Amino acid sequence: FEISYFDHKQPFETTMMNRALPLAGGLLKRGMATEKQLKIRINGTKNIAKITKSMKMVSAAKLRGDQQRLAAANPFAAWAMQITGPEVALENLPATDFAQKNLIVTMTTDKGLCGGVNTILTRMTRQLLARLTAEGKDYQLFVLGEKGRGQLRRNYGDSIVAAATDRLMPYSFELACAIAQDSLAGEFDTIHLVYNEFVSAIAYTPSIKSIRPLLDPTASFLHGFEVEPENDPETLNNFFEYTLATQIYHSMLENATSEQSSRMNAMENASKNAGEMIGKLTLQYNRARQARITTELIEIISGASALKG
C-alpha cells in the first residue's frame, strides 16, 4: 500500500479542465431513434447487465470470505473493547465528548461501484469536523482509501496529514500496525476511527471508536495486571500501540465486509435496472419496427392501386 503525506506549506489547489465534445457536422439533431440505434442500445444494455451480474457474483463470494475473517477477528478484538469501550453510531455521538487534540481516521475504499459506503462516511466526517470546529477543538485527518481522500481534500485538504491508498486486500494485521505507527507520529489526546460497522448482508451502520492513550498505571483496567518494569511508561506506550493496531485491524475488516455487501446490493440493483431498461427499449424497438412495416405495406398497396387506376 501507499501512504502519502501532505505538505501544508503550499496551499491546496484544484483545477478544472473544460472539455468540449465535437458534434457530428457541427449540429445536434433530435428525433426518434431508429431501429439500428435502438438495437445498439439494447445490445449495450445487455452487455452491461452481464457485467453487473458477474460483479454481483464476485462480490457475494468475497463477502463470504470477509464475513469469515471478521468472525475470526471478533474474539481477537474483544479484549480491546474493555479498554476503549464499544463503538458508537455516528448519529448518536454525544455533542461534547471530545478532547482538545483529535486525530480522525476515516476508513473508505480504494474502488468505487459500492453504493453509498464512502459518501455517507465522508458526509458524517464533515459533520464531525464542523462540530469540532464549533467547539474550538483541534483536529487532523488520516484518510484510508482513495475515494475518501478525493472527497475530503476538496474542503479539508489542509487538515489531511496522511492518506493510505492502494492497499492490498484482504487486509492484514501488518498493515494495521503500519497505520497505527503513523497515527502515533503526532501528539493527540484521542484517536477516532470512523468506519462502517457490518450488520448484515443488506445493512451497515456508520460508527466511531474513540481511543485514548492508556498511560496511567493506576487505571482500573490494569488492576488485574502486573506491569514490568513497574509502572514503566514505555511498556504502557507499547501496550497502547498494540491496542490501537488491534482496533484499526478490526475496524478495517468491518469496513471491508460492509463494502462487499454494499457492492453486491448495488450490482443487484444495477442488473434490475438494466433489465427494466432492456424491456422498455425492446418495446420501443418493436413499435418502430411495426411502424416501418405498416408504412411499407401502405406504400405497396398505394402503388398497386395507382397502377390499376
mmCIF file of C-alpha atoms in Angstrom:
data_model
loop_
_atom_site.group_PDB
_atom_site.id
_atom_site.type_symbol
_atom_site.label_atom_id
_atom_site.label_comp_id
_atom_site.label_asym_id
_atom_site.label_seq_id
_atom_site.Cartn_x
_atom_site.Cartn_y
_atom_site.Cartn_z
ATOM 1 C CA PHE A 1 0.000 0.000 0.000
ATOM 2 C CA GLU A 2 0.972 3.625 -0.312
ATOM 3 C CA ILE A 3 0.930 6.297 2.407
ATOM 4 C CA SER A 4 1.209 9.853 1.157
ATOM 5 C CA TYR A 5 1.874 12.862 3.356
ATOM 6 C CA PHE A 6 0.592 16.348 2.618
ATOM 7 C CA ASP A 7 2.756 19.456 2.680
ATOM 8 C CA HIS A 8 0.688 22.297 4.134
ATOM 9 C CA LYS A 9 3.260 24.952 3.238
ATOM 10 C CA GLN A 10 1.732 25.105 -0.197
ATOM 11 C CA PRO A 11 -1.980 25.904 -0.477
ATOM 12 C CA PHE A 12 -4.243 23.143 -1.693
ATOM 13 C CA GLU A 13 -5.479 23.905 -5.200
ATOM 14 C CA THR A 14 -7.860 22.147 -7.506
ATOM 15 C CA THR A 15 -8.048 22.790 -11.222
ATOM 16 C CA MET A 16 -10.956 22.248 -13.562
ATOM 17 C CA MET A 17 -10.490 21.427 -17.210
ATOM 18 C CA ASN A 18 -13.119 22.339 -19.744
ATOM 19 C CA ARG A 19 -13.880 19.541 -22.118
ATOM 20 C CA ALA A 20 -15.594 20.146 -25.451
ATOM 21 C CA LEU A 21 -17.228 17.254 -27.233
ATOM 22 C CA PRO A 22 -17.323 17.792 -31.020
ATOM 23 C CA LEU A 23 -20.690 17.267 -32.680
ATOM 24 C CA ALA A 24 -21.025 15.430 -35.955
ATOM 25 C CA GLY A 25 -21.378 18.013 -38.691
ATOM 26 C CA GLY A 26 -21.441 20.783 -36.079
ATOM 27 C CA LEU A 27 -25.160 20.219 -35.420
ATOM 28 C CA LEU A 28 -27.050 18.239 -32.756
ATOM 29 C CA LYS A 29 -30.147 16.665 -34.281
ATOM 30 C CA ARG A 30 -33.033 15.452 -32.142
ATOM 31 C CA GLY A 31 -35.666 12.963 -33.194
ATOM 32 C CA MET A 32 -36.940 9.438 -32.731
ATOM 33 C CA ALA A 33 -34.288 6.750 -32.501
ATOM 34 C CA THR A 34 -34.022 4.479 -35.483
ATOM 35 C CA GLU A 35 -34.248 0.700 -35.284
ATOM 36 C CA LYS A 36 -30.487 0.405 -35.655
ATOM 37 C CA GLN A 37 -29.854 2.843 -32.819
ATOM 38 C CA LEU A 38 -32.336 1.042 -30.570
ATOM 39 C CA LYS A 39 -30.732 -2.307 -31.380
ATOM 40 C CA ILE A 40 -27.296 -0.905 -30.457
ATOM 41 C CA ARG A 41 -28.652 0.422 -27.156
ATOM 42 C CA ILE A 42 -30.341 -2.903 -26.380
ATOM 43 C CA ASN A 43 -27.136 -4.863 -27.037
ATOM 44 C CA GLY A 44 -25.092 -2.378 -24.999
ATOM 45 C CA THR A 45 -27.505 -2.597 -22.057
ATOM 46 C CA LYS A 46 -27.435 -6.397 -22.221
ATOM 47 C CA ASN A 47 -23.633 -6.332 -22.029
ATOM 48 C CA ILE A 48 -23.790 -4.007 -19.013
ATOM 49 C CA ALA A 49 -26.295 -6.374 -17.365
ATOM 50 C CA LYS A 50 -23.881 -9.281 -17.873
ATOM 51 C CA ILE A 51 -21.075 -7.296 -16.239
ATOM 52 C CA THR A 52 -23.166 -6.225 -13.245
ATOM 53 C CA LYS A 53 -24.420 -9.791 -12.694
ATOM 54 C CA SER A 54 -20.828 -11.056 -12.778
ATOM 55 C CA MET A 55 -19.724 -8.343 -10.335
ATOM 56 C CA LYS A 56 -22.583 -9.292 -8.018
ATOM 57 C CA MET A 57 -21.460 -12.936 -8.006
ATOM 58 C CA VAL A 58 -17.848 -11.918 -7.345
ATOM 59 C CA SER A 59 -18.902 -9.608 -4.506
ATOM 60 C CA ALA A 60 -21.040 -12.362 -2.979
ATOM 61 C CA ALA A 61 -18.037 -14.710 -2.967
ATOM 62 C CA LYS A 62 -15.781 -12.023 -1.459
ATOM 63 C CA LEU A 63 -18.452 -11.191 1.115
ATOM 64 C CA ARG A 64 -18.431 -14.761 2.425
ATOM 65 C CA GLY A 65 -14.659 -14.612 2.816
ATOM 66 C CA ASP A 66 -14.799 -11.228 4.567
ATOM 67 C CA GLN A 67 -17.504 -12.470 6.922
ATOM 68 C CA GLN A 68 -15.335 -15.439 7.890
ATOM 69 C CA ARG A 69 -12.324 -13.199 8.530
ATOM 70 C CA LEU A 70 -14.473 -10.781 10.557
ATOM 71 C CA ALA A 71 -15.900 -13.630 12.647
ATOM 72 C CA ALA A 72 -12.364 -14.861 13.346
ATOM 73 C CA ALA A 73 -11.233 -11.338 14.308
ATOM 74 C CA ASN A 74 -14.107 -10.609 16.696
ATOM 75 C CA PRO A 75 -12.643 -12.633 19.619
ATOM 76 C CA PHE A 76 -9.216 -11.222 18.768
ATOM 77 C CA ALA A 77 -10.505 -7.663 19.302
ATOM 78 C CA ALA A 78 -12.966 -8.376 22.131
ATOM 79 C CA TRP A 79 -10.422 -7.653 24.878
ATOM 80 C CA ALA A 80 -9.658 -4.247 23.369
ATOM 81 C CA MET A 81 -13.303 -3.243 23.825
ATOM 82 C CA GLN A 82 -12.758 -3.371 27.585
ATOM 83 C CA ILE A 83 -10.130 -0.638 27.229
ATOM 84 C CA THR A 84 -11.602 1.615 24.550
ATOM 85 C CA GLY A 85 -15.279 0.871 25.094
ATOM 86 C CA PRO A 86 -17.754 -0.215 22.411
ATOM 87 C CA GLU A 87 -18.234 1.585 19.137
ATOM 88 C CA VAL A 88 -20.868 4.313 18.921
ATOM 89 C CA ALA A 89 -23.111 5.116 15.969
ATOM 90 C CA LEU A 90 -22.036 8.437 14.458
ATOM 91 C CA GLU A 91 -25.550 9.839 14.578
ATOM 92 C CA ASN A 92 -25.739 9.052 18.334
ATOM 93 C CA LEU A 93 -22.332 10.515 19.209
ATOM 94 C CA PRO A 94 -22.500 12.889 22.209
ATOM 95 C CA ALA A 95 -22.077 16.511 21.209
ATOM 96 C CA THR A 96 -19.325 17.443 23.703
ATOM 97 C CA ASP A 97 -17.384 14.214 24.146
ATOM 98 C CA PHE A 98 -14.139 15.367 22.507
ATOM 99 C CA ALA A 99 -10.611 16.039 23.673
ATOM 100 C CA GLN A 100 -8.607 19.123 22.697
ATOM 101 C CA LYS A 101 -6.357 17.427 20.110
ATOM 102 C CA ASN A 102 -8.042 14.848 17.892
ATOM 103 C CA LEU A 103 -6.970 12.614 15.021
ATOM 104 C CA ILE A 104 -9.813 11.431 12.776
ATOM 105 C CA VAL A 105 -9.007 8.206 10.895
ATOM 106 C CA THR A 106 -11.664 7.860 8.179
ATOM 107 C CA MET A 107 -11.802 4.431 6.507
ATOM 108 C CA THR A 108 -13.090 4.413 2.931
ATOM 109 C CA THR A 109 -12.491 2.232 -0.114
ATOM 110 C CA ASP A 110 -9.966 2.394 -2.942
ATOM 111 C CA LYS A 111 -12.512 1.268 -5.553
ATOM 112 C CA GLY A 112 -15.969 2.520 -6.431
ATOM 113 C CA LEU A 113 -19.234 0.918 -7.552
ATOM 114 C CA CYS A 114 -20.076 0.058 -3.944
ATOM 115 C CA GLY A 115 -23.169 2.117 -3.214
ATOM 116 C CA GLY A 116 -23.054 4.811 -0.556
ATOM 117 C CA VAL A 117 -20.460 3.410 1.866
ATOM 118 C CA ASN A 118 -17.996 6.192 1.066
ATOM 119 C CA THR A 119 -20.472 9.039 0.639
ATOM 120 C CA ILE A 120 -22.158 8.526 3.995
ATOM 121 C CA LEU A 121 -18.815 8.279 5.827
ATOM 122 C CA THR A 122 -17.376 11.432 4.268
ATOM 123 C CA ARG A 123 -20.620 13.322 4.884
ATOM 124 C CA MET A 124 -20.685 12.348 8.558
ATOM 125 C CA THR A 125 -16.964 13.097 8.837
ATOM 126 C CA ARG A 126 -17.670 16.633 7.613
ATOM 127 C CA GLN A 127 -20.407 16.957 10.226
ATOM 128 C CA LEU A 128 -17.994 15.714 12.896
ATOM 129 C CA LEU A 129 -15.318 18.204 11.835
ATOM 130 C CA ALA A 130 -17.860 21.030 11.842
ATOM 131 C CA ARG A 131 -18.795 20.083 15.394
ATOM 132 C CA LEU A 132 -15.153 20.085 16.472
ATOM 133 C CA THR A 133 -14.634 23.485 14.856
ATOM 134 C CA ALA A 134 -17.667 24.897 16.658
ATOM 135 C CA GLU A 135 -16.292 23.667 19.996
ATOM 136 C CA GLY A 136 -12.851 25.144 19.321
ATOM 137 C CA LYS A 137 -11.121 21.753 19.270
ATOM 138 C CA ASP A 138 -8.088 20.911 17.140
ATOM 139 C CA TYR A 139 -8.214 18.062 14.653
ATOM 140 C CA GLN A 140 -6.282 16.433 11.826
ATOM 141 C CA LEU A 141 -7.317 13.811 9.284
ATOM 142 C CA PHE A 142 -5.793 10.470 8.344
ATOM 143 C CA VAL A 143 -7.738 9.119 5.361
ATOM 144 C CA LEU A 144 -7.689 5.454 4.324
ATOM 145 C CA GLY A 145 -8.824 4.866 0.755
ATOM 146 C CA GLU A 146 -8.631 6.805 -2.486
ATOM 147 C CA LYS A 147 -12.359 7.583 -2.564
ATOM 148 C CA GLY A 148 -12.328 9.260 0.840
ATOM 149 C CA ARG A 149 -9.198 11.237 0.030
ATOM 150 C CA GLY A 150 -10.737 12.544 -3.182
ATOM 151 C CA GLN A 151 -13.913 13.706 -1.422
ATOM 152 C CA LEU A 152 -12.421 15.159 1.775
ATOM 153 C CA ARG A 153 -9.450 17.030 0.320
ATOM 154 C CA ARG A 154 -11.754 19.430 -1.504
ATOM 155 C CA ASN A 155 -12.760 21.178 1.727
ATOM 156 C CA TYR A 156 -10.277 19.824 4.284
ATOM 157 C CA GLY A 157 -7.082 19.436 2.269
ATOM 158 C CA ASP A 158 -5.055 21.424 4.791
ATOM 159 C CA SER A 159 -6.177 19.144 7.637
ATOM 160 C CA ILE A 160 -5.148 15.863 5.982
ATOM 161 C CA VAL A 161 -1.778 14.822 7.401
ATOM 162 C CA ALA A 162 -1.563 11.470 5.580
ATOM 163 C CA ALA A 163 -3.539 9.119 3.350
ATOM 164 C CA ALA A 164 -3.150 5.373 2.762
ATOM 165 C CA THR A 165 -4.228 4.172 -0.692
ATOM 166 C CA ASP A 166 -3.704 1.161 -2.979
ATOM 167 C CA ARG A 167 -3.999 -1.256 -0.061
ATOM 168 C CA LEU A 168 -3.836 -4.976 -0.748
ATOM 169 C CA MET A 169 -6.896 -6.998 0.190
ATOM 170 C CA PRO A 170 -7.664 -8.890 2.326
ATOM 171 C CA TYR A 171 -6.277 -6.540 4.971
ATOM 172 C CA SER A 172 -3.546 -7.828 7.270
ATOM 173 C CA PHE A 173 -2.537 -7.038 10.832
ATOM 174 C CA GLU A 174 0.817 -5.864 9.459
ATOM 175 C CA LEU A 175 -0.991 -3.108 7.545
ATOM 176 C CA ALA A 176 -2.883 -2.142 10.710
ATOM 177 C CA CYS A 177 0.390 -1.898 12.653
ATOM 178 C CA ALA A 178 1.897 0.395 9.989
ATOM 179 C CA ILE A 179 -1.157 2.665 10.118
ATOM 180 C CA ALA A 180 -1.046 2.671 13.930
ATOM 181 C CA GLN A 181 2.611 3.760 13.919
ATOM 182 C CA ASP A 182 1.855 6.615 11.515
ATOM 183 C CA SER A 183 -1.158 7.636 13.614
ATOM 184 C CA LEU A 184 1.016 7.877 16.736
ATOM 185 C CA ALA A 185 3.584 10.078 14.973
ATOM 186 C CA GLY A 186 1.734 13.171 16.229
ATOM 187 C CA GLU A 187 0.678 14.122 19.727
ATOM 188 C CA PHE A 188 -3.074 13.579 20.050
ATOM 189 C CA ASP A 189 -5.322 13.287 23.062
ATOM 190 C CA THR A 190 -7.771 10.989 21.265
ATOM 191 C CA ILE A 191 -7.744 8.973 18.054
ATOM 192 C CA HIS A 192 -11.163 8.457 16.443
ATOM 193 C CA LEU A 193 -11.737 5.590 13.995
ATOM 194 C CA VAL A 194 -14.611 6.323 11.593
ATOM 195 C CA TYR A 195 -15.842 3.287 9.648
ATOM 196 C CA ASN A 196 -18.912 1.276 8.613
ATOM 197 C CA GLU A 197 -19.933 -1.413 11.081
ATOM 198 C CA PHE A 198 -21.214 -4.526 9.334
ATOM 199 C CA VAL A 199 -24.729 -5.517 10.458
ATOM 200 C CA SER A 200 -25.988 -7.886 7.763
ATOM 201 C CA ALA A 201 -25.724 -8.503 4.038
ATOM 202 C CA ILE A 202 -28.139 -5.621 3.431
ATOM 203 C CA ALA A 203 -27.281 -3.205 6.260
ATOM 204 C CA TYR A 204 -24.323 -1.395 7.827
ATOM 205 C CA THR A 205 -24.014 1.401 10.395
ATOM 206 C CA PRO A 206 -21.544 4.335 10.238
ATOM 207 C CA SER A 207 -19.736 4.111 13.578
ATOM 208 C CA ILE A 208 -16.876 5.642 15.515
ATOM 209 C CA LYS A 209 -14.370 4.304 18.054
ATOM 210 C CA SER A 210 -12.624 6.807 20.284
ATOM 211 C CA ILE A 211 -9.272 5.559 21.627
ATOM 212 C CA ARG A 212 -7.416 7.462 24.333
ATOM 213 C CA PRO A 213 -3.825 6.745 25.368
ATOM 214 C CA LEU A 214 -3.591 4.319 28.300
ATOM 215 C CA LEU A 215 -0.563 5.734 30.057
ATOM 216 C CA ASP A 216 -1.888 5.875 33.625
ATOM 217 C CA PRO A 217 -0.583 2.870 35.628
ATOM 218 C CA THR A 218 -3.411 3.352 38.146
ATOM 219 C CA ALA A 219 -6.169 2.837 35.556
ATOM 220 C CA SER A 220 -8.892 0.451 36.682
ATOM 221 C CA PHE A 221 -8.322 -1.847 33.714
ATOM 222 C CA LEU A 222 -4.726 -2.522 34.819
ATOM 223 C CA HIS A 223 -5.653 -3.614 38.335
ATOM 224 C CA GLY A 224 -5.604 -7.252 37.306
ATOM 225 C CA PHE A 225 -2.228 -6.993 35.557
ATOM 226 C CA GLU A 226 1.379 -6.540 36.587
ATOM 227 C CA VAL A 227 3.442 -4.066 34.584
ATOM 228 C CA GLU A 228 7.133 -4.981 34.387
ATOM 229 C CA PRO A 229 9.219 -2.974 34.913
ATOM 230 C CA GLU A 230 6.823 -1.465 37.423
ATOM 231 C CA ASN A 231 4.866 1.468 36.016
ATOM 232 C CA ASP A 232 7.214 1.681 33.029
ATOM 233 C CA PRO A 233 5.814 4.315 30.611
ATOM 234 C CA GLU A 234 7.434 2.635 27.597
ATOM 235 C CA THR A 235 5.669 -0.642 28.359
ATOM 236 C CA LEU A 236 2.341 1.163 28.666
ATOM 237 C CA ASN A 237 3.019 3.031 25.428
ATOM 238 C CA ASN A 238 3.736 -0.253 23.585
ATOM 239 C CA PHE A 239 0.559 -1.716 25.042
ATOM 240 C CA PHE A 240 -1.430 1.286 23.788
ATOM 241 C CA GLU A 241 0.106 0.959 20.302
ATOM 242 C CA TYR A 242 -0.860 -2.720 20.172
ATOM 243 C CA THR A 243 -4.394 -1.871 21.329
ATOM 244 C CA LEU A 244 -4.699 0.795 18.625
ATOM 245 C CA ALA A 245 -3.441 -1.585 15.925
ATOM 246 C CA THR A 246 -5.959 -4.210 17.069
ATOM 247 C CA GLN A 247 -8.833 -1.770 16.840
ATOM 248 C CA ILE A 248 -7.681 -0.468 13.453
ATOM 249 C CA TYR A 249 -7.443 -4.021 12.103
ATOM 250 C CA HIS A 250 -10.917 -4.924 13.368
ATOM 251 C CA SER A 251 -12.405 -1.687 12.018
ATOM 252 C CA MET A 252 -10.851 -2.250 8.575
ATOM 253 C CA LEU A 253 -12.379 -5.745 8.455
ATOM 254 C CA GLU A 254 -15.772 -4.318 9.427
ATOM 255 C CA ASN A 255 -15.492 -1.708 6.685
ATOM 256 C CA ALA A 256 -14.291 -4.226 4.077
ATOM 257 C CA THR A 257 -17.252 -6.526 4.810
ATOM 258 C CA SER A 258 -19.645 -3.577 4.560
ATOM 259 C CA GLU A 259 -18.021 -2.608 1.245
ATOM 260 C CA GLN A 260 -18.633 -6.022 -0.326
ATOM 261 C CA SER A 261 -22.221 -6.214 0.927
ATOM 262 C CA SER A 262 -22.949 -2.734 -0.432
ATOM 263 C CA ARG A 263 -21.303 -3.555 -3.779
ATOM 264 C CA MET A 264 -23.332 -6.764 -4.057
ATOM 265 C CA ASN A 265 -26.577 -4.865 -3.451
ATOM 266 C CA ALA A 266 -25.531 -2.067 -5.818
ATOM 267 C CA MET A 267 -24.792 -4.535 -8.621
ATOM 268 C CA GLU A 268 -28.097 -6.324 -7.977
ATOM 269 C CA ASN A 269 -29.968 -3.034 -8.313
ATOM 270 C CA ALA A 270 -27.977 -2.181 -11.433
ATOM 271 C CA SER A 271 -28.846 -5.535 -13.008
ATOM 272 C CA LYS A 272 -32.511 -4.996 -12.160
ATOM 273 C CA ASN A 273 -32.489 -1.515 -13.682
ATOM 274 C CA ALA A 274 -30.726 -2.825 -16.785
ATOM 275 C CA GLY A 275 -33.424 -5.490 -17.192
ATOM 276 C CA GLU A 276 -36.165 -2.862 -16.960
ATOM 277 C CA MET A 277 -34.373 -0.665 -19.493
ATOM 278 C CA ILE A 278 -33.973 -3.599 -21.884
ATOM 279 C CA GLY A 279 -37.719 -4.226 -21.659
ATOM 280 C CA LYS A 280 -38.566 -0.582 -22.432
ATOM 281 C CA LEU A 281 -36.080 -0.425 -25.310
ATOM 282 C CA THR A 282 -37.373 -3.710 -26.755
ATOM 283 C CA LEU A 283 -40.934 -2.400 -26.665
ATOM 284 C CA GLN A 284 -39.816 0.814 -28.365
ATOM 285 C CA TYR A 285 -37.886 -1.220 -30.956
ATOM 286 C CA ASN A 286 -40.910 -3.422 -31.733
ATOM 287 C CA ARG A 287 -43.131 -0.359 -32.150
ATOM 288 C CA ALA A 288 -40.634 1.271 -34.520
ATOM 289 C CA ARG A 289 -40.328 -1.977 -36.494
ATOM 290 C CA GLN A 290 -44.106 -2.364 -36.666
ATOM 291 C CA ALA A 291 -44.491 1.245 -37.812
ATOM 292 C CA ARG A 292 -41.904 0.702 -40.552
ATOM 293 C CA ILE A 293 -43.600 -2.461 -41.790
ATOM 294 C CA THR A 294 -47.009 -0.767 -41.760
ATOM 295 C CA THR A 295 -45.607 2.168 -43.744
ATOM 296 C CA GLU A 296 -44.054 -0.176 -46.323
ATOM 297 C CA LEU A 297 -47.341 -2.097 -46.721
ATOM 298 C CA ILE A 298 -49.264 1.145 -47.223
ATOM 299 C CA GLU A 299 -46.762 2.241 -49.881
ATOM 300 C CA ILE A 300 -47.063 -1.114 -51.701
ATOM 301 C CA ILE A 301 -50.867 -1.067 -51.628
ATOM 302 C CA SER A 302 -50.924 2.568 -52.754
ATOM 303 C CA GLY A 303 -48.578 1.774 -55.636
ATOM 304 C CA ALA A 304 -50.696 -1.214 -56.724
ATOM 305 C CA SER A 305 -53.866 0.869 -56.601
ATOM 306 C CA ALA A 306 -52.207 3.571 -58.687
ATOM 307 C CA LEU A 307 -51.239 1.032 -61.354
ATOM 308 C CA LYS A 308 -54.786 -0.344 -61.526
ATOM 309 C CA GLY A 309 -56.250 3.153 -61.785
#
